[in-house]
C-alpha positions as semicolon CSV with decimal commas, in nm:
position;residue;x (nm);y (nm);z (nm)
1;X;1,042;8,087;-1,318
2;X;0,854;7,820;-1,467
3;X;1,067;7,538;-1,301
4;X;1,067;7,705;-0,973
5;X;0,666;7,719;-0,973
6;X;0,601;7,384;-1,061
7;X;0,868;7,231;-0,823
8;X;0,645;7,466;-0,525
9;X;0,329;7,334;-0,660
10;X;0,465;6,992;-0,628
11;X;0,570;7,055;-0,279
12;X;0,218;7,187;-0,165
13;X;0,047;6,861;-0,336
14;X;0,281;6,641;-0,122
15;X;0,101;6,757;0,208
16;X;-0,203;6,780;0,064
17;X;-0,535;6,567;0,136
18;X;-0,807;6,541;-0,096
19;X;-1,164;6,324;0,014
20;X;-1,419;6,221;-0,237
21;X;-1,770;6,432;-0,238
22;X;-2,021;6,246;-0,080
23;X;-2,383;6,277;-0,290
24;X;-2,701;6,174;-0,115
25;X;-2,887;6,023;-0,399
26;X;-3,289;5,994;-0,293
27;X;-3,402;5,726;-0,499
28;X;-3,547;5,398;-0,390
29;X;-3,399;5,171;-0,701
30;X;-3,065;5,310;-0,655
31;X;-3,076;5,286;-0,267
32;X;-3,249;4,923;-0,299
33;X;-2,920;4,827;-0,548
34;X;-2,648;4,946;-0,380
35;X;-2,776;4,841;-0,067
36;X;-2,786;4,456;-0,231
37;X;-2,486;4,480;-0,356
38;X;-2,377;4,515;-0,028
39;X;-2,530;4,249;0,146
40;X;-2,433;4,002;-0,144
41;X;-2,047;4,101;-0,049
42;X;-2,102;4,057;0,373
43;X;-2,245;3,745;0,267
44;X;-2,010;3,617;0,043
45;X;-1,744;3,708;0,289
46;X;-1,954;3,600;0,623
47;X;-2,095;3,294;0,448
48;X;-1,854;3,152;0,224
49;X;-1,511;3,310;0,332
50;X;-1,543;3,249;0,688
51;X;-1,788;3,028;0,758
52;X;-1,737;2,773;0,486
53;X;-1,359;2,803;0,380
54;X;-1,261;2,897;0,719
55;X;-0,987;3,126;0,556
56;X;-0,890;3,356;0,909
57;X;-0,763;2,988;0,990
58;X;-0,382;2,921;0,957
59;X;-0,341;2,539;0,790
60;X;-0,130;2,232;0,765
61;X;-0,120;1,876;0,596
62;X;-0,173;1,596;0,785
63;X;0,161;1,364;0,804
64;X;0,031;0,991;0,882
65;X;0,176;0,666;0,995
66;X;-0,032;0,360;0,877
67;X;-0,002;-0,016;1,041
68;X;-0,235;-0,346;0,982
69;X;-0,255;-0,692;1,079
70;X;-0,470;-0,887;0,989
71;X;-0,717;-1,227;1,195
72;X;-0,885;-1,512;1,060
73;X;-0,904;-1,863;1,003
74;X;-0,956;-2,049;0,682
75;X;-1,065;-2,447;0,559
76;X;-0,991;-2,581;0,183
77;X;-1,014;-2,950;0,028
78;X;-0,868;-2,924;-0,301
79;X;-0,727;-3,198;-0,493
80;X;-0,366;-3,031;-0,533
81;X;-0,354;-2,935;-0,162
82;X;-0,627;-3,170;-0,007
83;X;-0,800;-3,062;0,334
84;X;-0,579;-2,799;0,471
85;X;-0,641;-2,481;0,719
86;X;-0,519;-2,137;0,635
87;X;-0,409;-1,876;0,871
88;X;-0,265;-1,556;0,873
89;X;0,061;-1,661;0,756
90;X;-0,049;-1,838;0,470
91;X;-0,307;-1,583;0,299
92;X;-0,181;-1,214;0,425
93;X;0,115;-1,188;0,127
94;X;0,354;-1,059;0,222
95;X;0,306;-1,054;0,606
96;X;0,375;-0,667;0,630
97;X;0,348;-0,389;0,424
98;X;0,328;0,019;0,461
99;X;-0,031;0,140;0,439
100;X;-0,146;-0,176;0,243
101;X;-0,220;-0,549;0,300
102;X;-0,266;-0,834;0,064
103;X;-0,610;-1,122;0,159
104;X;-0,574;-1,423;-0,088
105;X;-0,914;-1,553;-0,161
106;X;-0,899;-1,753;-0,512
107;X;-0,545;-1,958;-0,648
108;X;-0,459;-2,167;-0,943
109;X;-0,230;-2,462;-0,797
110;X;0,041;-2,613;-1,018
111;X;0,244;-2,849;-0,800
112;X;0,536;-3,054;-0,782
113;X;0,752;-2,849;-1,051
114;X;1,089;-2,919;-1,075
115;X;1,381;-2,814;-1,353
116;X;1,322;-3,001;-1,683
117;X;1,218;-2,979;-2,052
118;X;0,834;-3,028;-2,109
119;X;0,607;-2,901;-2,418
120;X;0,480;-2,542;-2,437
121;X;0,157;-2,516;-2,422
122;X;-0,044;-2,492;-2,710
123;X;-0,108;-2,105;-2,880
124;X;-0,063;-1,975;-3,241
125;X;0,318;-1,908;-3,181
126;X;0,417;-2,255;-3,014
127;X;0,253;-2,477;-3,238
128;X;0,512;-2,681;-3,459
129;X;0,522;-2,959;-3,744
130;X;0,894;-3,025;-3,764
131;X;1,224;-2,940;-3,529
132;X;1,279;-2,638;-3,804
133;X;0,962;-2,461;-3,633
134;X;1,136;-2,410;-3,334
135;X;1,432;-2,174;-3,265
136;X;1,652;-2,309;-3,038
137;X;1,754;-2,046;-2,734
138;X;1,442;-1,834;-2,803
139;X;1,297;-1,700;-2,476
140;X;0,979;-1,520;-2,625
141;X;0,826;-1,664;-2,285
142;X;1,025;-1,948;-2,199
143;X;1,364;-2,066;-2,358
144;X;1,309;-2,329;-2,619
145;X;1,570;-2,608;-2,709
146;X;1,504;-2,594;-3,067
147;X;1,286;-2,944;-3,075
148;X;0,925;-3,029;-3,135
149;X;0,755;-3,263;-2,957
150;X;0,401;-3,433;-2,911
151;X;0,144;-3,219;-2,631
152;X;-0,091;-3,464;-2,728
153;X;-0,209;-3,691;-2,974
154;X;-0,316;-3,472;-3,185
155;X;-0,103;-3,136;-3,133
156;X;0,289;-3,099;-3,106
157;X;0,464;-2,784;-3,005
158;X;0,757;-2,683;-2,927
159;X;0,976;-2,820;-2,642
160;X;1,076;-2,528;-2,377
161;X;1,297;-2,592;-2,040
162;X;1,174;-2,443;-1,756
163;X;0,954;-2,530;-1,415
164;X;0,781;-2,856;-1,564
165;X;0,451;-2,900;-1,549
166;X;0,394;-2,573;-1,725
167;X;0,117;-2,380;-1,515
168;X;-0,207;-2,376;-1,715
169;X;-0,395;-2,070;-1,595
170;X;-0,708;-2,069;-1,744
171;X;-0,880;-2,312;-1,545
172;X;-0,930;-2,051;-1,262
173;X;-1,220;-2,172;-1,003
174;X;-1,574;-2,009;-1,069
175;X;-1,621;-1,936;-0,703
176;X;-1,363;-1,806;-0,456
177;X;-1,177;-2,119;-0,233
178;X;-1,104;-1,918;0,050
179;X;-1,497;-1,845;0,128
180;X;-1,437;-1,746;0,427
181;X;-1,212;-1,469;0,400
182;X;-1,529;-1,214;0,418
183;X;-1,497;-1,303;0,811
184;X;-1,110;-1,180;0,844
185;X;-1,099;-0,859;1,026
186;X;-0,809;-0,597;1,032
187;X;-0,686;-0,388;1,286
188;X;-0,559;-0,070;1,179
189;X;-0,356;0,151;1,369
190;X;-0,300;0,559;1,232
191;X;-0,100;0,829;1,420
192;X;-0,175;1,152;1,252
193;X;0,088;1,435;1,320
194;X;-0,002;1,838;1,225
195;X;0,360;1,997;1,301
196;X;0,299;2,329;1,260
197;X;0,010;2,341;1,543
198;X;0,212;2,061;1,744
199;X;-0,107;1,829;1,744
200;X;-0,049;1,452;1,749
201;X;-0,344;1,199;1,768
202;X;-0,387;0,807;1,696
203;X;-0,748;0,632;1,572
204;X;-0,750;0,394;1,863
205;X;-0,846;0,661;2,132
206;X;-0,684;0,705;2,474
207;X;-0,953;0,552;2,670
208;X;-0,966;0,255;2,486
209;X;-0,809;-0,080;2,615
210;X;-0,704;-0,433;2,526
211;X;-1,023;-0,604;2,648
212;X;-1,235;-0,377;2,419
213;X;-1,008;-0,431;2,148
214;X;-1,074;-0,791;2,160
215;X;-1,437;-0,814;2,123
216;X;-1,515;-0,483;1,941
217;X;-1,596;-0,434;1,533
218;X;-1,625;-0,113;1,323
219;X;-1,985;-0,040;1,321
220;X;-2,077;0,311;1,161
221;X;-2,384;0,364;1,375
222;X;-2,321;0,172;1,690
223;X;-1,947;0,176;1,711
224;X;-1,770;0,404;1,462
225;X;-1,462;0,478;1,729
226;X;-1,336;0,109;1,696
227;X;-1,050;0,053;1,458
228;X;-1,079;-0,279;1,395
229;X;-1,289;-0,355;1,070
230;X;-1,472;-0,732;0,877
231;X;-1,285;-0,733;0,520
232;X;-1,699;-0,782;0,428
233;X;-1,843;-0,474;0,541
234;X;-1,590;-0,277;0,427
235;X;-1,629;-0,445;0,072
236;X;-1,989;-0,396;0,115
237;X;-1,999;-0,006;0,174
238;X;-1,772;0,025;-0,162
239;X;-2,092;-0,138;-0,300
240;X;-1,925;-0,442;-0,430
241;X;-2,025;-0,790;-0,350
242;X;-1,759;-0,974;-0,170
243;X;-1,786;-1,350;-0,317
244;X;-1,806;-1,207;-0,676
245;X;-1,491;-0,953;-0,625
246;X;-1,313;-1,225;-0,431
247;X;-1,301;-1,491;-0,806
248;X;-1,045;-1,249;-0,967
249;X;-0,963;-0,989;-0,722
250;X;-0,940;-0,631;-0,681
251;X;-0,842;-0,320;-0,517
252;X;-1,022;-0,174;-0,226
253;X;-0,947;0,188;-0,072
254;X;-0,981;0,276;0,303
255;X;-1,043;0,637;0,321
256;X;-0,917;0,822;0,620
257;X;-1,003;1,175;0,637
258;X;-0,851;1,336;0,918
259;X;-0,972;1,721;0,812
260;X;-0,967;1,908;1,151
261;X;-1,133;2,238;1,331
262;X;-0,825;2,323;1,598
263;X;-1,040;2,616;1,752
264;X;-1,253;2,366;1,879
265;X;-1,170;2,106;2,158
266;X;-0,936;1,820;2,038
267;X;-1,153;1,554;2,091
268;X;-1,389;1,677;1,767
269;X;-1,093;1,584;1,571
270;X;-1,121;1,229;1,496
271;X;-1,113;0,981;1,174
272;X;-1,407;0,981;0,927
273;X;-1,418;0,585;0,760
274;X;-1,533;0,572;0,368
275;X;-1,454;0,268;0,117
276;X;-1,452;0,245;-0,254
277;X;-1,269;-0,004;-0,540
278;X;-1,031;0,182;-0,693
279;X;-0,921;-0,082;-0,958
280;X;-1,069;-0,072;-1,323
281;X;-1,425;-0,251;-1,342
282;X;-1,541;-0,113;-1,656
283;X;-1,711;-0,390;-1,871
284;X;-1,589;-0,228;-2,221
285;X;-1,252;-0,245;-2,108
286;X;-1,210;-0,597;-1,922
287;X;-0,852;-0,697;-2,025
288;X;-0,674;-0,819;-1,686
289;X;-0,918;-0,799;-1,470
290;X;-0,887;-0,817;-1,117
291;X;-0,568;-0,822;-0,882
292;X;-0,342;-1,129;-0,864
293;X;0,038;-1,237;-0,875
294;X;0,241;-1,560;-0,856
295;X;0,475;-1,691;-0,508
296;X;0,642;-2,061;-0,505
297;X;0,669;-2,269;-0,213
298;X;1,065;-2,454;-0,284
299;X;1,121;-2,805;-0,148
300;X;1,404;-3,106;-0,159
301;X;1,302;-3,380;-0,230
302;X;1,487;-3,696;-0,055
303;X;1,768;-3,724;-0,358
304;X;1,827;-3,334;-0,311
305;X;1,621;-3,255;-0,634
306;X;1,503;-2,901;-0,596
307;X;1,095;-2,914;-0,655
308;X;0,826;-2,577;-0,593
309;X;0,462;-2,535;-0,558
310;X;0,340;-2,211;-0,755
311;X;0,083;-2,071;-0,693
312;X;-0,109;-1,779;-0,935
313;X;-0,315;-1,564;-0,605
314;X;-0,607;-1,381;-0,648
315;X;-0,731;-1,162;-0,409
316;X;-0,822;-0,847;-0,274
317;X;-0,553;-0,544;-0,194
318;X;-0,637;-0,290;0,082
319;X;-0,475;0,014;0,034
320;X;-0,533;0,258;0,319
321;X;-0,499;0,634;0,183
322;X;-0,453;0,916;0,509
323;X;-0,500;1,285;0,377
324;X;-0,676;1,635;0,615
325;X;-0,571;1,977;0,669
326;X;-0,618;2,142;1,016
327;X;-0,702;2,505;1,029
328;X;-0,655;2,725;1,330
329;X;-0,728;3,069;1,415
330;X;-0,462;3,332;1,298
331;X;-0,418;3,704;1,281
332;X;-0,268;3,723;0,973
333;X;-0,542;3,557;0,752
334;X;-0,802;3,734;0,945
335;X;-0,641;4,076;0,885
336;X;-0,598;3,998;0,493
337;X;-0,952;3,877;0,438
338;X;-1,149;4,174;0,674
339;X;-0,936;4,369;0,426
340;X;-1,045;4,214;0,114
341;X;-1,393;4,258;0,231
342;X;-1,369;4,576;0,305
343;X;-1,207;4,698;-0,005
344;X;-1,515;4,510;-0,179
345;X;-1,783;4,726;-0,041
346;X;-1,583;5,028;-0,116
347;X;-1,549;4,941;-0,479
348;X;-1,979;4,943;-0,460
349;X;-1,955;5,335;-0,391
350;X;-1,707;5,397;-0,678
351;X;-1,908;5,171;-0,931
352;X;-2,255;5,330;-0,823
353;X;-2,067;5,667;-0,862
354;X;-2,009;5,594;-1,230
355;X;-2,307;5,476;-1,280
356;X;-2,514;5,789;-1,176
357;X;-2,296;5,975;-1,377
358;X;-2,352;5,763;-1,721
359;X;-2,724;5,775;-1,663
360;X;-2,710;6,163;-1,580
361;X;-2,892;6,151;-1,216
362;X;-2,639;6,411;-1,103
């Protein structure tokens, strides 16, 4: 029957192999294309699978561990904090932090506050005639007691109570006061882990000890293995100027690229340095510029009055930013991509194929 033959026709095809006619084709332009074609696929797989995205390489993120501190000595003689030296301690705010450290280099001193009622200072919205101008409990900025009162001869605005002397921060000094914080170095200390391969390695590197420590500095030609870096240089190859970025403040990226070869010995895999501001510096858009925040030094006085120094700091912020991927070799990848190239040059045959056909060589 018709049913039986097809189901025995069905049964034949299932142990049947079938191979594609091979057609020599003498023709230099067809020959000269197909053979391009091919060595535009061994390249693309030699050249740019293998030898530039490495991919018969297993990978893995890097996980990091980041720790700074920070040396240098400072002198200021300003008349709200006369003649006074500045260490560690008093410009690295706050003393530690997790991949990022704070150098004060500019401040706008208001001193000797204490707990009162004193004017507000003097802006379209504080500016009074009478007692009825000001609304009494309104904390717009600071909580006003509903009375106006003379600023100066001339002006009168309305009385607030809060930390009296108001701060005025618009006298900020034209050039840094901490000058010499372009001198402060930083040591910073990175463990890098790659789990999956088991791979561990710190920047400060096993041979090194505590007397080089001591007198070395980051140099990228001379001595690019030591870790401990001038707050200058590094400000310098983000192509900034140090004295001008140090006025207002700013943001400053370390760079540590630990991207690592694991088929090659361990000691090629090491950190690669690079610096660059990442805070906004675009002169159309210069609303807030620069980095800076406010801290108060508290005090009793010899009554027991409560009194603070505030302090608006400028400065510069280092954030240090860890990111690599190690690669080592693997089977698996290797199998998947010798495949892919493969099937790639076979795919030349069956496109050449169709073209003889179309343009009727055969």
């Amino acid at each position: 029957t018709a049913l039986g033959t097809r189901k025995s026709h069905c049964h034949r095809c299932f142990f049947e192999y079938e191979t594609e006619r091979m057609i020599v084709v003498k023709s230099k332009v067809v020959g000269s294309v197909f053979r391009l074609i091919q060595f535009l696929i061994l390249f693309y797989v030699i050249g740019y699978v293998c030898v530039v995205q490495k991919s018969y390489q297993e990978t893995d993120s890097v996980i990091s561990s980041v720790t700074t501190k920070v040396k240098g000595t400072g002198f200021t003689n300003t008349s709200d904090l006369g003649a006074r030296v500045w260490d560690v301690a008093d410009y690295n705010i706050p003393p530690q932090g997790e991949s990022s450290f704070f150098v004060l280099t500019n401040m706008i001193v208001t001193p000797n506050q204490t707990q009162s009622t004193c004017p507000e200072l003097p802006n379209q919205s504080t500016i009074c005639m009478s007692d009825s101008d000001c609304l009494e409990g309104s904390n717009d900025v600071r909580i006003q007691t509903g009375l106006c009162m003379n600023y100066s001869e001339t002006v009168k605005t309305c009385q607030v109570l809060s930390w009296c002397p108001l701060e005025i921060d618009i006298n900020l000094p034209e050039h840094a006061l901490l000058v010499a914080a372009e001198d402060f170095t930083v040591l910073i200390k990175n463990s890098v882990t790659y789990p999956k391969f088991n791979f561990h390695k710190r920047n400060i590197l096993p041979d090194v000890n505590s007397s080089y420590l001591k007198q070395c500095e980051f140099n990228r030609k001379t001595d690019p293995d030591c870790p401990i870096f001038r707050l200058k240089d590094m400000v310098s190859e983000a192509e900034e100027d140090f004295q001008t970025m140090a006025i207002r403040g700013g943001v400053l990226g370390i760079m540590i690229d630990w991207n690592c070869d694991l088929d090659w010995p361990e000691h090629y895999c090491g950190p690669k340095y690079s610096f660059r501001r990442l805070d906004n510096k675009i002169p159309e858009n210069n609303v807030a510029p620069g980095y800076n925040f406010r801290f108060a030094k508290y005090y009793k006085t010899t009554d027991g009055r409560e009194t603070r120094t505030l302090i608006k700091a400028y400065g510069i912020r280092f954030d240090v930013i860890v990111f690599g991927t190690a690669g080592k070799f693997n089977m698996v990848p290797t199998i998947v991509n010798v495949g892919a190239a493969l099937t790639f040059l076979s795919l030349v045959s069956s496109v050449k194929w169709s073209h003889l056909q179309n343009t009727h060589y055969l």
